[in-house]
Short mmCIF file of C-alpha atoms in Angstrom, two decimals:
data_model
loop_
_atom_site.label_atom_id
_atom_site.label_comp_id
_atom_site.label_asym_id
_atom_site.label_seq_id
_atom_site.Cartn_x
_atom_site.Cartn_y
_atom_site.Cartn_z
CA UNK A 228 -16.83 47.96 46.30
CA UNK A 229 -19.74 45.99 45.56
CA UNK A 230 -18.80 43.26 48.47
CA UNK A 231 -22.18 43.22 51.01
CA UNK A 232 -20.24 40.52 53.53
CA UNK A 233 -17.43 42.73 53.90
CA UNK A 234 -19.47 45.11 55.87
CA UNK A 235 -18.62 44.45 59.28
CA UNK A 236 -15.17 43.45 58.49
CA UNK A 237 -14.96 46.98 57.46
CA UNK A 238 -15.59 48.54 60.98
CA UNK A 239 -12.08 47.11 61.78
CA UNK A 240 -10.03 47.20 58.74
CA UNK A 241 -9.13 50.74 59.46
CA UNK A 242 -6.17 51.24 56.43
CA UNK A 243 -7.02 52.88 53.35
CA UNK A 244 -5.91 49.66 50.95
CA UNK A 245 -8.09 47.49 53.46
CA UNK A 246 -11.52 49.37 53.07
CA UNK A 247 -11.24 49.92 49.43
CA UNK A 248 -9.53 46.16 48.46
CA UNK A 249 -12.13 44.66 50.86
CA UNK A 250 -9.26 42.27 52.31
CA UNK A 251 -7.67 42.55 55.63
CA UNK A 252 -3.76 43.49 55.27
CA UNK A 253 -2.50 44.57 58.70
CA UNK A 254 -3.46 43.14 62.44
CA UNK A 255 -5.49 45.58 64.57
CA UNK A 256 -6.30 44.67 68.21
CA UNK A 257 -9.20 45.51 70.91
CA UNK A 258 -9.92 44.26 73.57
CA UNK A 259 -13.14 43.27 76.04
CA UNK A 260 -13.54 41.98 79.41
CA UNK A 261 -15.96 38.99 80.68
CA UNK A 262 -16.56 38.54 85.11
CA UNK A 263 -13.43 36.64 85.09
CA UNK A 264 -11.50 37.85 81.84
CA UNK A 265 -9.58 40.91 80.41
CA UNK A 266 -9.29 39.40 76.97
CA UNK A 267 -7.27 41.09 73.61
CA UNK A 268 -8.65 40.52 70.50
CA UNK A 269 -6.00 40.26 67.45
CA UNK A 270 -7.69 40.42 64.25
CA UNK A 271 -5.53 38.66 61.25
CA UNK A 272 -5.16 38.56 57.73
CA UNK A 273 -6.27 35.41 55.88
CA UNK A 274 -4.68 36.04 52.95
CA UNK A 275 -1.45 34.06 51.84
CA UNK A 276 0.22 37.47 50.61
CA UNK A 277 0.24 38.98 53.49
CA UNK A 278 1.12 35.98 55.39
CA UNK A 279 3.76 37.94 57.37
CA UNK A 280 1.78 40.15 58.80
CA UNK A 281 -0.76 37.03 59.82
CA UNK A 282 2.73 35.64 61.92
CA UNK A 283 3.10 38.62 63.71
CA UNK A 284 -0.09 38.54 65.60
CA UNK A 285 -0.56 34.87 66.00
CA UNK A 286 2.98 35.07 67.20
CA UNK A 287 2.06 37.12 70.63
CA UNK A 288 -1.63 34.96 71.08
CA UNK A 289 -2.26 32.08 73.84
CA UNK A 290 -5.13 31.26 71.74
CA UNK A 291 -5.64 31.03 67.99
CA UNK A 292 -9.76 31.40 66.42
CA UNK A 293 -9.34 29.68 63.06
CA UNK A 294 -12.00 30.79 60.78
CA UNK A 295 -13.01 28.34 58.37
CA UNK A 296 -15.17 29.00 55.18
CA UNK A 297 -17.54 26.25 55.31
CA UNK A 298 -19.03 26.96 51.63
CA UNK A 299 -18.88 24.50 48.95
CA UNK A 300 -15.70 24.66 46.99
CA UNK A 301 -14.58 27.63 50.23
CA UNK A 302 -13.39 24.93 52.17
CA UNK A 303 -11.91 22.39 49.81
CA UNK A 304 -9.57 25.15 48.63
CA UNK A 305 -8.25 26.14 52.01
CA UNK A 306 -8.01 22.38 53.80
CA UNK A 307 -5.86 21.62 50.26
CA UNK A 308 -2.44 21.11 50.17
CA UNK A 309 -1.59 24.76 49.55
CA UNK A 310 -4.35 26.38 51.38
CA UNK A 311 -4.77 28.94 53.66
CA UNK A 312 -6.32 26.83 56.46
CA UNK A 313 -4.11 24.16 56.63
CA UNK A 314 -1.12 26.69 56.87
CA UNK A 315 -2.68 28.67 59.45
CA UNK A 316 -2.92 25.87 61.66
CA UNK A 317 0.39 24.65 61.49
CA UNK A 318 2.12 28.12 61.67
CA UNK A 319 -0.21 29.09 65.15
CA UNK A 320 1.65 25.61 66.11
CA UNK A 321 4.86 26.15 65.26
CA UNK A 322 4.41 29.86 66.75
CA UNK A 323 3.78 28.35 70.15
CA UNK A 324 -0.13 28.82 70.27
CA UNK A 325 -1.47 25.96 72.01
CA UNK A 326 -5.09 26.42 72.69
CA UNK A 327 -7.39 26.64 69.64
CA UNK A 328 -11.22 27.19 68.51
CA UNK A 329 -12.13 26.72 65.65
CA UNK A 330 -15.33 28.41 63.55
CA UNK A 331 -17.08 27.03 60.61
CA UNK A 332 -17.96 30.36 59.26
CA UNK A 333 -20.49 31.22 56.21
CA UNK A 334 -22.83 28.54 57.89
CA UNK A 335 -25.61 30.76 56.23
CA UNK A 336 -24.22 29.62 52.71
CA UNK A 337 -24.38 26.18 52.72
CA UNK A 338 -27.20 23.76 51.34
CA UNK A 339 -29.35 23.52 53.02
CA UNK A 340 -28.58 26.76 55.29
CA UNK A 341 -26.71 25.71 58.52
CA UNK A 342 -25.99 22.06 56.90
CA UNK A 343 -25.20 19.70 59.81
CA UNK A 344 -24.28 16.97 57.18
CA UNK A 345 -21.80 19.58 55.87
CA UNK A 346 -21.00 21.00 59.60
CA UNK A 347 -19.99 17.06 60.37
CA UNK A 348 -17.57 17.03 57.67
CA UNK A 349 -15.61 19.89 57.72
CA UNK A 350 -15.11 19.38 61.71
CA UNK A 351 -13.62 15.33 60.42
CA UNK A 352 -11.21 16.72 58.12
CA UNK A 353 -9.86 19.56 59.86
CA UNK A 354 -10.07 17.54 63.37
CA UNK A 355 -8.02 14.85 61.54
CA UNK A 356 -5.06 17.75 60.20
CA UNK A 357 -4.85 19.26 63.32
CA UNK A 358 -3.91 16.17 65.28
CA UNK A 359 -0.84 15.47 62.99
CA UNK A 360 -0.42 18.73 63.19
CA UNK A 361 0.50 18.66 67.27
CA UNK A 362 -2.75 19.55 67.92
CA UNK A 363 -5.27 17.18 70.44
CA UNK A 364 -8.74 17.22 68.72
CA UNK A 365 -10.53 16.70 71.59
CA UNK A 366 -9.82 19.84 72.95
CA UNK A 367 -10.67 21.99 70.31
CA UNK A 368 -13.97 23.07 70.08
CA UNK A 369 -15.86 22.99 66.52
CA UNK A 370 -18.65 26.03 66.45
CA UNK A 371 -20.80 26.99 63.47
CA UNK A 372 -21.25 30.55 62.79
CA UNK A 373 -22.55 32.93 60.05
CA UNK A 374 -20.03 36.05 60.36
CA UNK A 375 -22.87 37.89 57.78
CA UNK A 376 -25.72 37.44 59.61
CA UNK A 377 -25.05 37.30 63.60
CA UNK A 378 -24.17 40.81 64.84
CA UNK A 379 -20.31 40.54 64.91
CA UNK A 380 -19.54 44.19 65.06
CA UNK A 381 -16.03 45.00 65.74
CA UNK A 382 -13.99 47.89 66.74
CA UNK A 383 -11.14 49.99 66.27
CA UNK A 384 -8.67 50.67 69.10
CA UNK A 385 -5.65 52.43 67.55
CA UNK A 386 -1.61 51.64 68.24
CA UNK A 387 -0.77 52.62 71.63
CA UNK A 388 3.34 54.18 71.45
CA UNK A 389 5.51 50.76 70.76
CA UNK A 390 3.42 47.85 71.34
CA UNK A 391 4.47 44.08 72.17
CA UNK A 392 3.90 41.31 73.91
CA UNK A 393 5.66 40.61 77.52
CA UNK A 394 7.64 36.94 76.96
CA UNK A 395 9.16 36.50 80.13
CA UNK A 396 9.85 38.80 83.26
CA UNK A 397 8.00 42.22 83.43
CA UNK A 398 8.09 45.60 82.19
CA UNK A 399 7.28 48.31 84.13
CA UNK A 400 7.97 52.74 83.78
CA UNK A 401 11.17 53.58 84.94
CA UNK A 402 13.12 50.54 83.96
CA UNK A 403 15.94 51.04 81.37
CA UNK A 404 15.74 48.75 78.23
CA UNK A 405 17.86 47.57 75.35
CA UNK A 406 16.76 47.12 71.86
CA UNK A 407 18.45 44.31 70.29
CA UNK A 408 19.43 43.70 67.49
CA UNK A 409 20.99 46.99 67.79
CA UNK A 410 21.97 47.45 71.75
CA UNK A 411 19.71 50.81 72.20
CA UNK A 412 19.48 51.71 75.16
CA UNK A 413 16.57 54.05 77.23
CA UNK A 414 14.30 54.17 80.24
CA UNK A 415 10.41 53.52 79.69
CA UNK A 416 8.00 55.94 81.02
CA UNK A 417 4.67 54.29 80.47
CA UNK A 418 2.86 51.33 79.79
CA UNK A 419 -0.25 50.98 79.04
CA UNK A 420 -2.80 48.73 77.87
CA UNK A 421 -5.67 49.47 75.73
CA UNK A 422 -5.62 53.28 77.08
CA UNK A 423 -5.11 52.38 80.74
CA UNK A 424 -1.98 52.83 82.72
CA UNK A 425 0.07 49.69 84.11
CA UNK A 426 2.35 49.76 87.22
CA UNK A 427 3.94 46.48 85.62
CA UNK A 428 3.49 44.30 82.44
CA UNK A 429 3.28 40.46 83.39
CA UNK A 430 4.08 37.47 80.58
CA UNK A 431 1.11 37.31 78.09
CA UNK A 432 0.36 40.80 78.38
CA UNK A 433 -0.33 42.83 75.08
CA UNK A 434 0.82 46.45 75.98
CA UNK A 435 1.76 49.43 74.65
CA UNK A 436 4.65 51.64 76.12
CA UNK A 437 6.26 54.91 75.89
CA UNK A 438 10.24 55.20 75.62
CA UNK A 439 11.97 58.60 75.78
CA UNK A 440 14.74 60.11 73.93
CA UNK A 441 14.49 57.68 71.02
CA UNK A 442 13.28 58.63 66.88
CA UNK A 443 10.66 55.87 65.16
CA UNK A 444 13.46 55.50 63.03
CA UNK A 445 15.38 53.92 65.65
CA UNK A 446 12.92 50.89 66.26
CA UNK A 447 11.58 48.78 63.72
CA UNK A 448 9.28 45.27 63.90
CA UNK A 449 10.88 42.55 65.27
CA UNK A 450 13.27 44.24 67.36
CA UNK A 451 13.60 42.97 70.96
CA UNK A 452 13.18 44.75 74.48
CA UNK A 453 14.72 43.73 77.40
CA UNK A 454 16.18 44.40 80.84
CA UNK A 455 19.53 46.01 80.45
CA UNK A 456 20.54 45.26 83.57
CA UNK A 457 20.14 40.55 82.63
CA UNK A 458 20.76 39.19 79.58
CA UNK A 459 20.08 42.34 77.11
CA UNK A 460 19.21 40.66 74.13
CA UNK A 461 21.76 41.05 71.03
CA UNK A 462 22.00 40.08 67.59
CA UNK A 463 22.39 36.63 66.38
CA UNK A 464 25.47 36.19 64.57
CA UNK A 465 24.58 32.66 63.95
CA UNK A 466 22.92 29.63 65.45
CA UNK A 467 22.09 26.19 65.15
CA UNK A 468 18.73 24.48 64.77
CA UNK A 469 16.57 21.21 64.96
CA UNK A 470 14.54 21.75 61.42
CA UNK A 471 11.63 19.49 60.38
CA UNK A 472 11.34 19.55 56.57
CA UNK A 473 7.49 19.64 56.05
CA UNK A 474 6.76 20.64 52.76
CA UNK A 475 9.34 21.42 50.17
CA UNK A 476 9.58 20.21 46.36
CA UNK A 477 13.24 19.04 45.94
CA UNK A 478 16.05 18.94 48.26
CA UNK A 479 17.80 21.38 50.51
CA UNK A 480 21.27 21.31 50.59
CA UNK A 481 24.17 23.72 52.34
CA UNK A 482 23.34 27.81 50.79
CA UNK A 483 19.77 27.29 50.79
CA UNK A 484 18.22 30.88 51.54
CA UNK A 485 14.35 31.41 52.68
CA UNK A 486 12.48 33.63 54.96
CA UNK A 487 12.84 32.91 58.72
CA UNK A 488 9.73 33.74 60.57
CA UNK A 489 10.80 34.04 64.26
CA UNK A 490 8.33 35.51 67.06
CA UNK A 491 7.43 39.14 64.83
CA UNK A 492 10.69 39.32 62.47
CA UNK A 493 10.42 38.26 58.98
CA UNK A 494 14.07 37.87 57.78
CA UNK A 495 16.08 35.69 55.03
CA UNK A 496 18.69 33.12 56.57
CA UNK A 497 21.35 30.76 55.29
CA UNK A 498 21.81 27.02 55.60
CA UNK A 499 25.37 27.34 55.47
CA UNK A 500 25.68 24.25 57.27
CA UNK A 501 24.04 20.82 57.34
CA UNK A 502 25.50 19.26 59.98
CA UNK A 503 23.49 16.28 60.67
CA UNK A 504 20.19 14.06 59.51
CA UNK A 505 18.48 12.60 62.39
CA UNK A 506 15.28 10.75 63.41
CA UNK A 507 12.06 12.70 63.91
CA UNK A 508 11.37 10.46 66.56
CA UNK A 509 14.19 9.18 68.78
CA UNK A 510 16.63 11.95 67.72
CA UNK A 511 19.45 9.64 66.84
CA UNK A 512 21.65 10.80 64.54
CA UNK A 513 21.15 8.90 61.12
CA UNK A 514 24.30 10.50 59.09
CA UNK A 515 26.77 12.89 59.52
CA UNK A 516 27.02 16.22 57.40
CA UNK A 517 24.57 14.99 54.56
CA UNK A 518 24.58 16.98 51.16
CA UNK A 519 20.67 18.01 51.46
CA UNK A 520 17.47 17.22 53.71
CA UNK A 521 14.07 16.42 51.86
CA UNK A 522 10.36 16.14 52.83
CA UNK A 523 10.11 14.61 56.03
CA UNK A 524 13.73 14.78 56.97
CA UNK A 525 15.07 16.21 60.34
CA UNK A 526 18.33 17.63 60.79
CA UNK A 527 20.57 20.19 62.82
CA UNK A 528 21.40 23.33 60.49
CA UNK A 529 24.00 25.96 61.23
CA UNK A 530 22.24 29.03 59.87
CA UNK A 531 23.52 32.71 59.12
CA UNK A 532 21.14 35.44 59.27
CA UNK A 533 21.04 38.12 56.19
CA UNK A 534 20.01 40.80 57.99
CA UNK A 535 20.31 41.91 61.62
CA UNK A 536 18.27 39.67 64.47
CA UNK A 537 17.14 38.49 67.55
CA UNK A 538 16.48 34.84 68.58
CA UNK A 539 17.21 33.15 71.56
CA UNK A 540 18.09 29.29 72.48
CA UNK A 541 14.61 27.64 72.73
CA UNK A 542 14.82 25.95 76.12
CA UNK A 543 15.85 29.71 77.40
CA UNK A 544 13.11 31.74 76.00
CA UNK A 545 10.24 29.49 74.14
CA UNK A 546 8.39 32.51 72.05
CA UNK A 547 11.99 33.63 70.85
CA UNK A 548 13.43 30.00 69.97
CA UNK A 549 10.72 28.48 67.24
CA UNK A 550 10.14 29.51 63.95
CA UNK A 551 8.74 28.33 60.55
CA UNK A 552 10.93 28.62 57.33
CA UNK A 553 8.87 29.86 54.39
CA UNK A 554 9.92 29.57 50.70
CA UNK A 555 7.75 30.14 47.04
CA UNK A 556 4.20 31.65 49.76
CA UNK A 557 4.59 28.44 51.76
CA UNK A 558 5.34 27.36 54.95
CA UNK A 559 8.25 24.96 53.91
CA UNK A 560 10.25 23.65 57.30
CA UNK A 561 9.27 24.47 61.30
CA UNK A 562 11.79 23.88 63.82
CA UNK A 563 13.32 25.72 67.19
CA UNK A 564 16.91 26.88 67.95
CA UNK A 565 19.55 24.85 70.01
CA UNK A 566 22.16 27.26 70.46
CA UNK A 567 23.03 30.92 69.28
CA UNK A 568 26.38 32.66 69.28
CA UNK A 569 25.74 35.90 69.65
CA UNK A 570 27.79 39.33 68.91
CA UNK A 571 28.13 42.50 70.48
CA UNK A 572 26.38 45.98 68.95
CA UNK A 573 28.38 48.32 67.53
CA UNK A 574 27.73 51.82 68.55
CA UNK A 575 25.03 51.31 70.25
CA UNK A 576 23.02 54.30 71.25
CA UNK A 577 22.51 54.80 74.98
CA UNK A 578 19.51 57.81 75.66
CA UNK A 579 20.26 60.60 78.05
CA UNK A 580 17.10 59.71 80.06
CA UNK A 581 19.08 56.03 80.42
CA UNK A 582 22.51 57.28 81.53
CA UNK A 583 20.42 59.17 84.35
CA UNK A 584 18.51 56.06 85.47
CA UNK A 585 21.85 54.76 85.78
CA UNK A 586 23.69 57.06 87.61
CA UNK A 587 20.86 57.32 90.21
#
């Protein structure tokens, strides 16, 4: 492919389109262990069209490693309005990740090599974004690097069964779970992370698990598990949100219909309903059922979803209650969910190896 620095980027990219396109498409994970850590590595894609799949793993991190090309021209392109840099910072934000590092990468490329003029400047800018981002400079280490030239070698660990992150409670084998948005229901029989068996999955865990009785076909991305036994989740039918308008070039008004990025689903929702502008700051309503919200507006917004979904009431379950509202490959609004009315599955399929759990 002609493309030297893509060589240990390679070693990862493990899909066909990856290793011959020499860019990274889907997230992979691995893992490694320090004395005091046992740490999982999810490696994302940079580039805007595959954006999606860049939300699903910073979606399930603690800790986002932004990568910054530090070359001349590299770096004014993704700290611009529309680039790459600046959106991956505010969507790790928005997606609940609130520790960051960040790496001036291609160090190697600049003039001179390993600039410290140009080092200085890069770590102003992007400090300065960051903190009106949400972000607290201070705490967010800057650290030059040359991906090319320091032995970064990276491996492949393949997809383990289902894999997800735990949210809240625990998963463990033997406990039945439901699938929302469709109300499937079945008992898990392992879990396991990065090859290794798991009497229980803890919040912040990255894990891979085993469910019986039940077709790929059944599951897709984005669908939820939970204990069957308090609150299963269910599809949203509707709910209402606080929305920030961050970046959009006219005005949003009541049928409005982008992409909804919520924990890993990817779905198109309507504003059927502006009901209020309010103040960023104090909250205080400012006017009642306005026609359309703008750039820098805040408002609550009864939305529908398109398809079938999960999201929860912020305050109840954090990773399942913010989201960032995308529209022509930007990120065009953030905001979190107030309330959701939910609606029962129809149908829903309930596995042989669940109806035994139960009875026992």
């Amino acid at each position: 492919m002609n493309k030297r620095s893509f060589k240990y980027a390679w070693v990862l990219d493990k899909l066909k389109a990856e290793r011959e396109r020499g860019i990274t498409i889907d997230i992979a994970l691995w893992k490694f262990e320090t004395n005091r850590y046992y740490c999982t590595v999810i490696d994302a894609p940079g580039h805007r069209d595959f954006i999606k799949n860049m939300i699903t793993g910073t979606s399930q991190a603690d800790c986002a490693v932004l990568i910054i090309d530090s070359t001349t021209g590299g770096f004014e392109a993704g700290i611009s309005k529309d680039g790459q840099t600046r959106e991956h910072a505010l969507l790790a934000f928005t997606l609940g990740v609130k520790q960051m590092i960040c790496c001036c990468n291609k160090m190697d490329a600049t003039t001179p090599k390993y600039s410290k003029a140009r080092f200085d400047e890069i770590v102003k800018e992007v400090a300065s974004y960051l903190k009106k981002v949400g972000y607290n400079p201070e705490k967010i280490p800057f650290v030059p690097i040359s991906g090319f030239e320091g032995m970064y070698t990276r491996l492949v660990v393949l997809e383990l069964y289902l894999w997800g992150r735990v949210e809240t409670g625990i998963l463990k084998p033997g406990m039945v779970v439901t699938f929302g948005p469709t109300g499937l229901s079945t008992e898990v029989k392992s879990v396991e992370m990065h090859h290794e068996a798991l009497q229980e999955a803890l919040p912040g865990d990255n894990v891979g698990f085993n469910v019986k009785n039940v077709a790929v076909k059944d599951l897709k991305r984005g669908f939820v598990a939970s204990n069957s036994k308090d609150d299963p989740a269910k599809e949203a039918a509707n709910f209402t949100s606080q929305v920030i308008i961050m970046n959009h070039p006219g005005q949003i008004g009541n049928g409005y219909a982008p992409v909804l990025d919520c924990h890993t689903c990817h779905i198109a929702v309507k504003f059927s309903e502006i009901l209020t502008k309010i103040d960023r700051r104090s909250g205080k309503e400012l006017e009642k059922e306005p026609k359309f919200l703008k750039n820098g507006d805040a408002g609550f917004v009864k939305m529908i979803p398109t398809k079938p979904m999960v999201v929860e009431t912020f305050s109840a379950y954090p990773p399942l209650g913010r989201f960032a509202v995308r529209d022509m490959r930007q990120t065009v609004a953030v905001g979190v969910i107030k309330s959701v009315e939910k609606k029962d599955p129809s149908g829903a399929k309930v596995t042989k190896s669940a109806v035994k759990k139960a009875g026992k």
